[in-house]
Tab-separated table of C-alpha atoms and ligand atoms in Angstrom:
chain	number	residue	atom	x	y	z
M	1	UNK	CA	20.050	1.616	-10.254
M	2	UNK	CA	20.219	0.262	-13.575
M	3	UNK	CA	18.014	-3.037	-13.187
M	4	UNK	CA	15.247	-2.088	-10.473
M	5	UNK	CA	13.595	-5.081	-8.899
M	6	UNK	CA	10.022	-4.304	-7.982
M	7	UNK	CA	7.978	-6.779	-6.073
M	8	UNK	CA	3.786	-6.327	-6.112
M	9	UNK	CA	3.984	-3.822	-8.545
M	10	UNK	CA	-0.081	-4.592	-9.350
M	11	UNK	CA	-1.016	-3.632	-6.287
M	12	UNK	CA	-2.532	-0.453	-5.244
M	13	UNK	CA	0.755	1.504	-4.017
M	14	UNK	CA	3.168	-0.307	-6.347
M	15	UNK	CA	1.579	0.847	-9.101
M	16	UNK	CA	1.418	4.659	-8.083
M	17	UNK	CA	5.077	3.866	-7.326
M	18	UNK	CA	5.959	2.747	-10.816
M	19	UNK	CA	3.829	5.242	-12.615
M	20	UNK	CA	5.641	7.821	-10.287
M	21	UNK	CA	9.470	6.833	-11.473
M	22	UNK	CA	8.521	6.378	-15.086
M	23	UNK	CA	6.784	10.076	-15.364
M	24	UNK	CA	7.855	12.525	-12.322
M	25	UNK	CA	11.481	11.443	-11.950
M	26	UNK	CA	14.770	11.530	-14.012
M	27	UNK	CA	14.553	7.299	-13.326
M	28	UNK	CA	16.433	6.118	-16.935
M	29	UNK	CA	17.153	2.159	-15.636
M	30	UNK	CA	15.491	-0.528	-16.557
M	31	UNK	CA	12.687	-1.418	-14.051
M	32	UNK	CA	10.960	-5.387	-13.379
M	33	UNK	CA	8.077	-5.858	-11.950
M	34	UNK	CA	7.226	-9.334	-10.035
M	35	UNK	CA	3.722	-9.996	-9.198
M	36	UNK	CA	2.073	-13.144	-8.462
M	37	UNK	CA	-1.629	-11.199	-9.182
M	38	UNK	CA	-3.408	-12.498	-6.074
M	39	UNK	CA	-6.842	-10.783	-5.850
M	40	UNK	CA	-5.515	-7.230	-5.038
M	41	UNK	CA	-3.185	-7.328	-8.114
M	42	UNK	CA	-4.301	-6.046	-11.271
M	43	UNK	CA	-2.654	-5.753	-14.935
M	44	UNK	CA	-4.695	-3.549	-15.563
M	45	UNK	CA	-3.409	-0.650	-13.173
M	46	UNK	CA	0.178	-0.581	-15.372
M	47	UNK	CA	-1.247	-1.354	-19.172
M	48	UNK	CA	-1.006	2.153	-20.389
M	49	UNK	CA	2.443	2.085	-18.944
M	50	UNK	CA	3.467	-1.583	-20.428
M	51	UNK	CA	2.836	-0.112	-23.900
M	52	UNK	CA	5.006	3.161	-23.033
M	53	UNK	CA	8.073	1.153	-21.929
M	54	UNK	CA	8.164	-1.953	-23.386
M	55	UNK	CA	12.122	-1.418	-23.582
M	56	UNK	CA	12.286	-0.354	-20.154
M	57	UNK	CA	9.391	-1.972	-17.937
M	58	UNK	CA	9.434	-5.815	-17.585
M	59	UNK	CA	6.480	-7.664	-15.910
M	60	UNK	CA	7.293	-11.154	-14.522
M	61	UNK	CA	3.971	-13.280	-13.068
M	62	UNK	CA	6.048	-14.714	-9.774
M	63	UNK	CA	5.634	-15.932	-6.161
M	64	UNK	CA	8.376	-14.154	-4.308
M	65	UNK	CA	8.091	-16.899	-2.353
M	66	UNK	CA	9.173	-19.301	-4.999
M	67	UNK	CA	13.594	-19.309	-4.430
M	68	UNK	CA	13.900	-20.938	-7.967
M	69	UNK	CA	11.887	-18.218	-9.833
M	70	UNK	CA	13.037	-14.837	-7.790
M	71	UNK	CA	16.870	-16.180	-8.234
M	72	UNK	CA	16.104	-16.367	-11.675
M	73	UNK	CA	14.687	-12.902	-12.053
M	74	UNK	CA	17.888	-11.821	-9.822
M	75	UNK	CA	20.006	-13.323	-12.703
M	76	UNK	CA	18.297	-12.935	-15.822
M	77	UNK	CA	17.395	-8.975	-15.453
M	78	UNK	CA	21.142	-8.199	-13.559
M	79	UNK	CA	19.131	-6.918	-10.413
M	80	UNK	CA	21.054	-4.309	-8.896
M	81	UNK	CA	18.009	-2.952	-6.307
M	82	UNK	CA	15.356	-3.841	-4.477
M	83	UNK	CA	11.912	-2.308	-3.950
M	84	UNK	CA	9.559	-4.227	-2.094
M	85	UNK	CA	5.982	-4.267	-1.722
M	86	UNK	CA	4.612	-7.539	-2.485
M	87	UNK	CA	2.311	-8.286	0.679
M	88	UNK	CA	-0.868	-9.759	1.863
M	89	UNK	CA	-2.180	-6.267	3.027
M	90	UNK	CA	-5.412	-6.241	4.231
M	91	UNK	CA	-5.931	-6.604	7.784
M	92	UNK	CA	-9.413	-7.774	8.185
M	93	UNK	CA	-8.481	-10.587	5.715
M	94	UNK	CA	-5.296	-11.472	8.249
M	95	UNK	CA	-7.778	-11.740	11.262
M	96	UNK	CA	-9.735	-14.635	8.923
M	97	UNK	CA	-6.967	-16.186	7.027
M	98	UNK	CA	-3.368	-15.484	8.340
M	99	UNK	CA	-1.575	-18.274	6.119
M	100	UNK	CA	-1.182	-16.496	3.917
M	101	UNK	CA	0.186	-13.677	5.382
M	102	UNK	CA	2.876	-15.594	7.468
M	103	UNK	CA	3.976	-16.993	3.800
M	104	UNK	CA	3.573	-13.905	1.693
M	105	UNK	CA	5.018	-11.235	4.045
M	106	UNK	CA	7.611	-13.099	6.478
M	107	UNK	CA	8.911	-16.438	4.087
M	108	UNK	CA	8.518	-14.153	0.881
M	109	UNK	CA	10.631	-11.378	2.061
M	110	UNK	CA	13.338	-13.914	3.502
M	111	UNK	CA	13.586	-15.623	0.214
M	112	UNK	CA	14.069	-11.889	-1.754
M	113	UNK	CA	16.627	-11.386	0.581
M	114	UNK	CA	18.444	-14.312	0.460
M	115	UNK	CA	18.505	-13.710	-3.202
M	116	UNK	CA	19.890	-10.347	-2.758
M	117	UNK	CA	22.770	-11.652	-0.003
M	118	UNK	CA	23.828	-14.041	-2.780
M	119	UNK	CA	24.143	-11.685	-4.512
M	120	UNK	CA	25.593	-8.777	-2.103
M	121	UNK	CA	28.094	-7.398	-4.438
M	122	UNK	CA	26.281	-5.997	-6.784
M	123	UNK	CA	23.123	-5.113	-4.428
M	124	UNK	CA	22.874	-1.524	-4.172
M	125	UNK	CA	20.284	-1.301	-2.570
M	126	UNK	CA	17.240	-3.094	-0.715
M	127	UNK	CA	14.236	-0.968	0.059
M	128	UNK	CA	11.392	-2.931	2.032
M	129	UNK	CA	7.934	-0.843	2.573
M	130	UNK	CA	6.653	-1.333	5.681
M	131	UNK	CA	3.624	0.262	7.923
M	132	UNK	CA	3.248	1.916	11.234
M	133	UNK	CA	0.887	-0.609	12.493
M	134	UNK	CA	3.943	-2.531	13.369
M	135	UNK	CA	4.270	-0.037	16.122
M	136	UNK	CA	0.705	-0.970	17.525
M	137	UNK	CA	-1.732	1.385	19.163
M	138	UNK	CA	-1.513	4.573	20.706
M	139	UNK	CA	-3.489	6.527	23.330
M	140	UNK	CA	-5.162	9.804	22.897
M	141	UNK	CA	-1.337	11.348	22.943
M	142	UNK	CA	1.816	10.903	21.706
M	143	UNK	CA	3.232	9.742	18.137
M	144	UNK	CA	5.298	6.894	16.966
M	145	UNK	CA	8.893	7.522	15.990
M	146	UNK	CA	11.446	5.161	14.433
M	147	UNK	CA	12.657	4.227	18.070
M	148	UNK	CA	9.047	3.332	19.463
M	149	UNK	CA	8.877	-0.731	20.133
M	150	UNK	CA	7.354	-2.612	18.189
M	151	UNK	CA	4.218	-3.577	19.392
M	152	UNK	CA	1.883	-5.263	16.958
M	153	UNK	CA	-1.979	-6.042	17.460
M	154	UNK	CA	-2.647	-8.058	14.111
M	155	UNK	CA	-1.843	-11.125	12.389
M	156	UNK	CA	-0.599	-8.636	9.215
M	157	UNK	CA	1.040	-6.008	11.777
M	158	UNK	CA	2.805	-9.061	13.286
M	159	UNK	CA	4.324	-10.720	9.476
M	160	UNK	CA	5.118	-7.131	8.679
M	161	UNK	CA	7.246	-6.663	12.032
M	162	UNK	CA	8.691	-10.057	11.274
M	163	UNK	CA	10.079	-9.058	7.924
M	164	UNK	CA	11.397	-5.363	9.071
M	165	UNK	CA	13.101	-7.451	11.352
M	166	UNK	CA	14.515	-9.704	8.510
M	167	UNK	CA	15.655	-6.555	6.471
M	168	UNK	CA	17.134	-5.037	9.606
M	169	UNK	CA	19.029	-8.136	10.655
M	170	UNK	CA	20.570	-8.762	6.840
M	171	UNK	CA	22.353	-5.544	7.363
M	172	UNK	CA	23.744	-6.085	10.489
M	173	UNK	CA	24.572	-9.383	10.242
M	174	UNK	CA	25.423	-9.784	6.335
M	175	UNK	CA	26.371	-5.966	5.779
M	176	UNK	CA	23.492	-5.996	2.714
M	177	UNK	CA	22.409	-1.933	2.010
M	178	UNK	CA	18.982	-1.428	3.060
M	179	UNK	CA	16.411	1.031	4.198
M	180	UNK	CA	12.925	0.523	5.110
M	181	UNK	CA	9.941	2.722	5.388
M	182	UNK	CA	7.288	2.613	8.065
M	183	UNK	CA	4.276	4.548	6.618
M	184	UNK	CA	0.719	5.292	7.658
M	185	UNK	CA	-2.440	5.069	5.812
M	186	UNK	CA	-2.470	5.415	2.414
M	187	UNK	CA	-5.247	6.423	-0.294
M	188	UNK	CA	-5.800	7.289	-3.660
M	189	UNK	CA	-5.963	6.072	-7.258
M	190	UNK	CA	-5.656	2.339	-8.260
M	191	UNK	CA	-6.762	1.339	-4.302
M	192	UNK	CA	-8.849	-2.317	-3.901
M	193	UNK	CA	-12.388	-1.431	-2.647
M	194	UNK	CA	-12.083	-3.499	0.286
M	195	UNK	CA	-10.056	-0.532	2.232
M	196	UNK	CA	-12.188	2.012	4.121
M	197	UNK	CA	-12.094	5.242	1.769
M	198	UNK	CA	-12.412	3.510	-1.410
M	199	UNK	CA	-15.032	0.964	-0.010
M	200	UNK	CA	-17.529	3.804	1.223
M	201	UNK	CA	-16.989	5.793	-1.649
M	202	UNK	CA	-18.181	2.957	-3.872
M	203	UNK	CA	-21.103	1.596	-1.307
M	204	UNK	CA	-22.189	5.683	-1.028
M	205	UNK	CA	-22.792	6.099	-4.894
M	206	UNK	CA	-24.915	3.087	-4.738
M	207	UNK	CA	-26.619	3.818	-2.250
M	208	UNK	CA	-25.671	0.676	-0.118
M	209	UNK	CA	-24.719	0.894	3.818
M	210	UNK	CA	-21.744	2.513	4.801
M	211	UNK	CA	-19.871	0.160	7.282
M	212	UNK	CA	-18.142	1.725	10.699
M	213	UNK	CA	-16.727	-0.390	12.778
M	214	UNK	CA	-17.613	0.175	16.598
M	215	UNK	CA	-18.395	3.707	17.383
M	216	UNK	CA	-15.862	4.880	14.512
M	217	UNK	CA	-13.645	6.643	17.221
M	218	UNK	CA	-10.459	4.910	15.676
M	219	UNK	CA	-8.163	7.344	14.199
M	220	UNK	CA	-5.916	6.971	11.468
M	221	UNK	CA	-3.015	9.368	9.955
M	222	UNK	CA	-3.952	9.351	6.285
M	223	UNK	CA	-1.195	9.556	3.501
M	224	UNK	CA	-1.884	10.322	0.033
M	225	UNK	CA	-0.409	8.280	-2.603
M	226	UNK	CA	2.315	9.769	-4.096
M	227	UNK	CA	3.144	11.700	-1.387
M	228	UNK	CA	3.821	8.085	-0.470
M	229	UNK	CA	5.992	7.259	-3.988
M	230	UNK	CA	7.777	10.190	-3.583
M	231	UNK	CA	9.000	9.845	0.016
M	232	UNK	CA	10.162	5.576	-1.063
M	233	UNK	CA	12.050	7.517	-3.667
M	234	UNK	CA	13.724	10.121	-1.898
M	235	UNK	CA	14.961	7.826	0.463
M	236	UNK	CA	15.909	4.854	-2.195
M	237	UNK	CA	18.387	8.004	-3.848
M	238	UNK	CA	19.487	9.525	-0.638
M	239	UNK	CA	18.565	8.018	2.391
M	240	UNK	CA	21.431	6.631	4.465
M	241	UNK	CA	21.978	2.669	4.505
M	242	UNK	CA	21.079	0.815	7.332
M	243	UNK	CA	18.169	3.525	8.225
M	244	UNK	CA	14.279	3.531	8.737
M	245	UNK	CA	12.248	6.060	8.145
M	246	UNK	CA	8.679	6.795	9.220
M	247	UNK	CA	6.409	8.383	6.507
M	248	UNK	CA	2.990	10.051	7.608
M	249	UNK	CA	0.141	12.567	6.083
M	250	UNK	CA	-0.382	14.863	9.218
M	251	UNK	CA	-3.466	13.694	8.556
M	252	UNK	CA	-5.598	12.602	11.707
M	253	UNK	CA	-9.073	11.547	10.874
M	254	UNK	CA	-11.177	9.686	13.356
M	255	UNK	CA	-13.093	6.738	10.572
M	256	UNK	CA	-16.556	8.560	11.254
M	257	UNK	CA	-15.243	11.621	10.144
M	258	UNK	CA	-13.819	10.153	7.408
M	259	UNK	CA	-17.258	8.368	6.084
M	260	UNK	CA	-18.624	11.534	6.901
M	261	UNK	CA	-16.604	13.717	5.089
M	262	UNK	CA	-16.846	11.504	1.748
M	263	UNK	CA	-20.903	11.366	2.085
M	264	UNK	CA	-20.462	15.466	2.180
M	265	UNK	CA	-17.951	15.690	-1.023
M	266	UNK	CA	-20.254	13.186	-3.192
M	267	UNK	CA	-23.713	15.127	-1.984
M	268	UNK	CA	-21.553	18.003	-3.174
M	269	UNK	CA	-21.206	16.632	-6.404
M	270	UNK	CA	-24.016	14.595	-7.346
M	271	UNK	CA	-27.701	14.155	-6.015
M	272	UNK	CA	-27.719	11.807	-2.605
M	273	UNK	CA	-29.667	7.937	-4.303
M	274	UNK	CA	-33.333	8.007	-4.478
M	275	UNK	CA	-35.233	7.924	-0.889
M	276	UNK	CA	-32.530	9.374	0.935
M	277	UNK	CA	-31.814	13.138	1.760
M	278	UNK	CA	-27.990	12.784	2.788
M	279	UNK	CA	-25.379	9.940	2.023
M	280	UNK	CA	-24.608	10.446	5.561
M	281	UNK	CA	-28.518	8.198	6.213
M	282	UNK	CA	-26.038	5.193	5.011
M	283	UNK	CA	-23.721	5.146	8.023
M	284	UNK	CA	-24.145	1.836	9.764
M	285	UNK	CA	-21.900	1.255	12.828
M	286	UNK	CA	-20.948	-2.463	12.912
M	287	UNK	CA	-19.278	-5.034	15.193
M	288	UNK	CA	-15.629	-3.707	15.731
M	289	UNK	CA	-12.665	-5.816	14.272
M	290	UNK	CA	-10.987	-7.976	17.046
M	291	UNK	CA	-8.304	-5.711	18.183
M	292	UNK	CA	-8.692	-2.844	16.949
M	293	UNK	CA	-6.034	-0.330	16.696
M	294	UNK	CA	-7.602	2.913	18.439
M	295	UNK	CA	-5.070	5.707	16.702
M	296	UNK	CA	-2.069	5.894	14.896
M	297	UNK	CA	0.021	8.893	14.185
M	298	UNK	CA	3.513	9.465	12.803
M	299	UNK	CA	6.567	11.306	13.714
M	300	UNK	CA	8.072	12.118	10.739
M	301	UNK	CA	10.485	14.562	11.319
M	302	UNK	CA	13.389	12.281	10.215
M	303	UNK	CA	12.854	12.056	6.702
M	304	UNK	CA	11.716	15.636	6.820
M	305	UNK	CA	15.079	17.161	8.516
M	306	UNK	CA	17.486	14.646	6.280
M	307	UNK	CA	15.802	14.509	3.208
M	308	UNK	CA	13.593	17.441	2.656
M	309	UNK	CA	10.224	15.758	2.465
M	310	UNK	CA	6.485	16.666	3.514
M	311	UNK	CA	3.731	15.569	1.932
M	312	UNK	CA	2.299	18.293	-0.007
M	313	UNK	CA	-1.471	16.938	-0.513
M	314	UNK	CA	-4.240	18.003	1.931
M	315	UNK	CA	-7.192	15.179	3.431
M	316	UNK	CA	-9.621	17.599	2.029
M	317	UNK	CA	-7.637	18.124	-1.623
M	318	UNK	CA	-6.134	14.559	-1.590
M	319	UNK	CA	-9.641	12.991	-0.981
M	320	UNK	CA	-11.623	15.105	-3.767
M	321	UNK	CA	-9.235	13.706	-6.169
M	322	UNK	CA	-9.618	10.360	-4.759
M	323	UNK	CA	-13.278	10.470	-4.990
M	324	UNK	CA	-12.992	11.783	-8.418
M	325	UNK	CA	-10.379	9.436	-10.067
M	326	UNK	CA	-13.188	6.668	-8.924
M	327	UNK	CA	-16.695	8.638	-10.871
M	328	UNK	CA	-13.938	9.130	-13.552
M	329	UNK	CA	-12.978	5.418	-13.735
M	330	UNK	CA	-16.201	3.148	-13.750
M	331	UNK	CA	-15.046	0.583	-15.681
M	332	UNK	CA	-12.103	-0.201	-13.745
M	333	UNK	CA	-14.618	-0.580	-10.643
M	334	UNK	CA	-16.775	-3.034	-12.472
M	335	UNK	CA	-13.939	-4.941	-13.919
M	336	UNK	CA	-13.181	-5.791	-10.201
M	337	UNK	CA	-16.241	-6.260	-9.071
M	338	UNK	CA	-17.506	-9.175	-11.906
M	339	UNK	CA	-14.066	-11.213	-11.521
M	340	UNK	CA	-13.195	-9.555	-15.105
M	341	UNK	CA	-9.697	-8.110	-13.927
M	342	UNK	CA	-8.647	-11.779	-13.388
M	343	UNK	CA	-8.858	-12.549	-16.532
M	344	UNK	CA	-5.650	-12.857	-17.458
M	345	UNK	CA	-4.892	-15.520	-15.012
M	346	UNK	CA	-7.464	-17.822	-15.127
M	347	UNK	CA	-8.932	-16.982	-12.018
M	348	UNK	CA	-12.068	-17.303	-11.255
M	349	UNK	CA	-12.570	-15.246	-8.141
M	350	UNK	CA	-15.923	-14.021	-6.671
M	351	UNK	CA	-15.350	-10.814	-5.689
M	352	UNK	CA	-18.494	-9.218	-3.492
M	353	UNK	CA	-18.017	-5.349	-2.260
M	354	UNK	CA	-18.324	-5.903	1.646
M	355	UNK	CA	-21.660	-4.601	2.372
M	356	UNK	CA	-23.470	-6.432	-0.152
X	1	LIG	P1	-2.002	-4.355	-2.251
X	1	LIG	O1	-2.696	-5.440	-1.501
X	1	LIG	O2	-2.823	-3.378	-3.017
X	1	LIG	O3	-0.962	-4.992	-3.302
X	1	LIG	C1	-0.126	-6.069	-2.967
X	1	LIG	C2	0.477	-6.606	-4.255
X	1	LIG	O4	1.378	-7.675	-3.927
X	1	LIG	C3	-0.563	-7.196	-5.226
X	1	LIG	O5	-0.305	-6.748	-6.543
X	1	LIG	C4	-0.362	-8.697	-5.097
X	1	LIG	O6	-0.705	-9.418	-6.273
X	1	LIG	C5	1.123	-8.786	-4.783
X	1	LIG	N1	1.476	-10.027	-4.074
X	1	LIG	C6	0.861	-10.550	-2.976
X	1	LIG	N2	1.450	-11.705	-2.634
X	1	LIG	C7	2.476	-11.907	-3.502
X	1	LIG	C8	3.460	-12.920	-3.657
X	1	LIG	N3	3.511	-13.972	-2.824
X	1	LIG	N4	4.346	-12.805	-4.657
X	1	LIG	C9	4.311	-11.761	-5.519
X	1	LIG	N5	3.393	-10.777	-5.431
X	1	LIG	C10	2.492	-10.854	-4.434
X	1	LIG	O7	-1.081	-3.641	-1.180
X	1	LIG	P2	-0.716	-2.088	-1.029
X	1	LIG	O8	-1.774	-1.430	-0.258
X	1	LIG	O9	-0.312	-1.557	-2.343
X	1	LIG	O10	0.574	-2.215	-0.081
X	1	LIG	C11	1.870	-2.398	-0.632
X	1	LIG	C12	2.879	-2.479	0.481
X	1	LIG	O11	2.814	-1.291	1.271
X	1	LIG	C13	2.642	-3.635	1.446
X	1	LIG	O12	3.894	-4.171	1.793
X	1	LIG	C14	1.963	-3.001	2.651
X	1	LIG	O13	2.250	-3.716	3.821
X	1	LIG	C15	2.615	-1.625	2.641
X	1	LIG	N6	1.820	-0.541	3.224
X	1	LIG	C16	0.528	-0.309	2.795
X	1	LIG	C17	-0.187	0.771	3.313
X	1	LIG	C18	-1.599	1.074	2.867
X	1	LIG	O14	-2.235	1.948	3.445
X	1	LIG	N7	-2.122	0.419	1.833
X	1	LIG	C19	0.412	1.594	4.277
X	1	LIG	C20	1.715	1.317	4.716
X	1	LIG	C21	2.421	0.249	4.155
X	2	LIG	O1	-1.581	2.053	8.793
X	2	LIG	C1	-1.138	1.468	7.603
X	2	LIG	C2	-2.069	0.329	7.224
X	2	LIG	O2	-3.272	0.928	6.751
X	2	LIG	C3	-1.476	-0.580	6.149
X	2	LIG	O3	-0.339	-1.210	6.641
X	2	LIG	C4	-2.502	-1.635	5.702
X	2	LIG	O4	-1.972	-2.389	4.620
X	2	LIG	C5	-3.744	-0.909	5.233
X	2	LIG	O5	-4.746	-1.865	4.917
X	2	LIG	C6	-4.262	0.033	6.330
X	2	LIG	O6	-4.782	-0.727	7.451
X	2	LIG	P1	-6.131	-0.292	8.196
X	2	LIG	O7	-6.698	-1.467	8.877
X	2	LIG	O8	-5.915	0.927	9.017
X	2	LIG	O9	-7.021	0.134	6.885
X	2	LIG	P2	-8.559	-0.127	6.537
X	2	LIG	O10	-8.845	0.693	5.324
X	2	LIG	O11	-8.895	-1.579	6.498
X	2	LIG	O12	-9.325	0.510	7.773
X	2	LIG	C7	-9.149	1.883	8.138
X	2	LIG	C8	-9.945	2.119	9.407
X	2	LIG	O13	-11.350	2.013	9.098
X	2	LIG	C9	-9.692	1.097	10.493
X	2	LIG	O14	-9.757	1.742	11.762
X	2	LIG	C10	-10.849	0.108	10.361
X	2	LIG	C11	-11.975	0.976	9.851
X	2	LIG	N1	-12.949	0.340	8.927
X	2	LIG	C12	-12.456	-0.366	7.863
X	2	LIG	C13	-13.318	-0.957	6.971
X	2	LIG	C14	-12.789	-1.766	5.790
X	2	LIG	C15	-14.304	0.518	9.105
X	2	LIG	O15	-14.750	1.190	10.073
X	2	LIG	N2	-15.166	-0.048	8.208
X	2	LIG	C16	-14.724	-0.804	7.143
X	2	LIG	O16	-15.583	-1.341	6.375
């Protein structure tokens, strides 16, 4: 892996990703990153790193949906792997707007991998990141497992189970070296307030209502982070070709006991805004999103029995850290919130924190 393609690198998990191979492993290559900054990228969430590497970390501003541009990047920087996370992620925003999506996530990932089969001799290796909402919703019981059909409920779950189809049928058909991850929910560091944790963190320091949808009964397996990073990298070093592995946090948490939990940690920590006595007076239940998953949860024993790994943070541990990397990091909140963080590309985006 001497010239590491990287696609969404701004985003929320490509970023922890990066900032993982750069300072926790022996990664020496040289590594691009390929980022069209839509709303949920950020420059920002990589400068500190930029100014470390500048010998070793490359930032391209590029559509991976654009043929011309990505078989440029394939030539110019020698790309010999493949990490991809470049996606439209957000499902609430797929239920509105699914264009962009269906571009994005299913044309975007055929053109990166129609770049790579040109290329298929010097390809080590293709690594798509995908999600267990592919799968689509389980009952009270049971867990999803690599075999379990896919199944998916929304317009992102259904793009995503398009392209893991893509990636699958490149190898069989073309004989390109892939693997692809299926992982649950993820939080932590760098993540777009629009997602659940960071949103109610942010709305429960100011005071504003804390959104649930329907009766908050969903439950979700939740991952943190670099638990995340470090299970993509175990398996881009030693997972076998061809292979999928699901990646989850043993982490069940129905949403309302999620909200809850954060209003507790932050009352912990600081006193609850004037005129109320608990954060937990700012739970508002809300109209459900059209359908709703009701619970996911992963069966990861795969990549646990082949390549050693577990994720190592607690909800409880993972989430005090969470909360605290956002108090600690103010300016990157309002940066986001006034349109600043688009800056750089001329953007002029109105952001507004859902809830306001
Ligand atoms: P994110 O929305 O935070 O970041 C996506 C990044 O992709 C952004 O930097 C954005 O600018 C970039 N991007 C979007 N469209 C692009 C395009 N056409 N060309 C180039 N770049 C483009 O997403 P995330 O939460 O970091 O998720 C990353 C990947 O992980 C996605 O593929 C997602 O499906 C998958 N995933 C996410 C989770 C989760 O909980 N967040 C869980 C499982 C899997
Ligand atoms: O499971 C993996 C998926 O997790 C990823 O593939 C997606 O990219 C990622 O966005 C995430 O999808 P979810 O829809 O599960 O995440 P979200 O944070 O949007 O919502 C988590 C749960 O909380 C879900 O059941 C919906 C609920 N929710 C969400 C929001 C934003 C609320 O009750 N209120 C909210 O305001």
């Amino acid at each position: 892996m001497k010239n590491l393609l990287v696609t969404g690198g701004c985003g929320f998990i490509g970023s922890n990703f990066i900032r993982h191979l750069f300072y926790e492993t022996g990664f020496s290559g040289r590594l691009i990153n390929v980022d069209k900054l839509t709303y949920a990228g950020n420059l920002e969430n990589l400068s500190a790193l930029a100014a470390a590497y500048p010998d070793r970390y490359v930032f391209v501003p590029a559509d991976i949906c654009d043929a011309d541009a990505m078989a440029e990047v394939f030539d110019t920087y020698a790309v010999d792997t493949v990490c991809h996370f470049a996606a439209e992620s957000h499902v609430d925003r797929s239920i509105v707007e699914p264009d962009a999506f269906i571009r994005t996530n299913i044309i975007g990932t055929h053109r990166l991998l129609e770049c790579a089969r040109a290329r298929i001799d010097r390809i080590e290796l293709f690594h798509h990141v995908s999600t267990d909402e592919v799968y689509g919703s389980l009952g009270a019981e049971g867990y999803f497992s690599e075999t379990t059909a896919f199944d998916p409920s929304s317009p992102y779950a259904a793009s995503k189970a398009a392209s893991d189809h893509l990636v699958s049928a490149c190898h069989r058909t073309y004989g390109l070296p892939i693997t692809i991850s299926n992982c649950s929910n993820n939080y932590g560091a760098y993540q777009f307030p629009e997602k659940l944790i960071p949103l109610v963190i942010l709305n429960a320091l100011a005071g504003k209502p804390l959104p649930v949808y329907g009766e908050g009964k969903n439950v979700r397996d939740w991952l943190y982070v670099t638990d995340h990073c470090r299970a993509i990298w175990q398996i881009m070093t030693s997972g076998k070709r061809g292979r999928t592995y699901n990646i989850g946090g043993h982490a069940e948490k129905t949403n309302i006991d999620v909200v809850t939990l954060i209003c507790d940690l932050l009352d912990a920590m600081l006193p609850p805004p004037e005129g109320i006595n608990s954060r937990r007076e700012l739970i508002t239940f809300v109209t459900d999103r059209p359908g709703h998953d009701l619970r996911y949860a992963i069966d990861f024993s795969r990549i646990t029995k082949e390549l050693c790994w577990e994720p190592t943070e607690s909800f409880e541990t993972g989430l005090k850290k969470t909360i605290e990397w956002y108090l600690d990091n103010t300016g990157w909140v309002e940066r986001i919130r006034s349109g600043e963080y688009l800056k750089w590309i001329g953007q002029n985006y109105d952001y507004r924190l859902a809830g306001n």
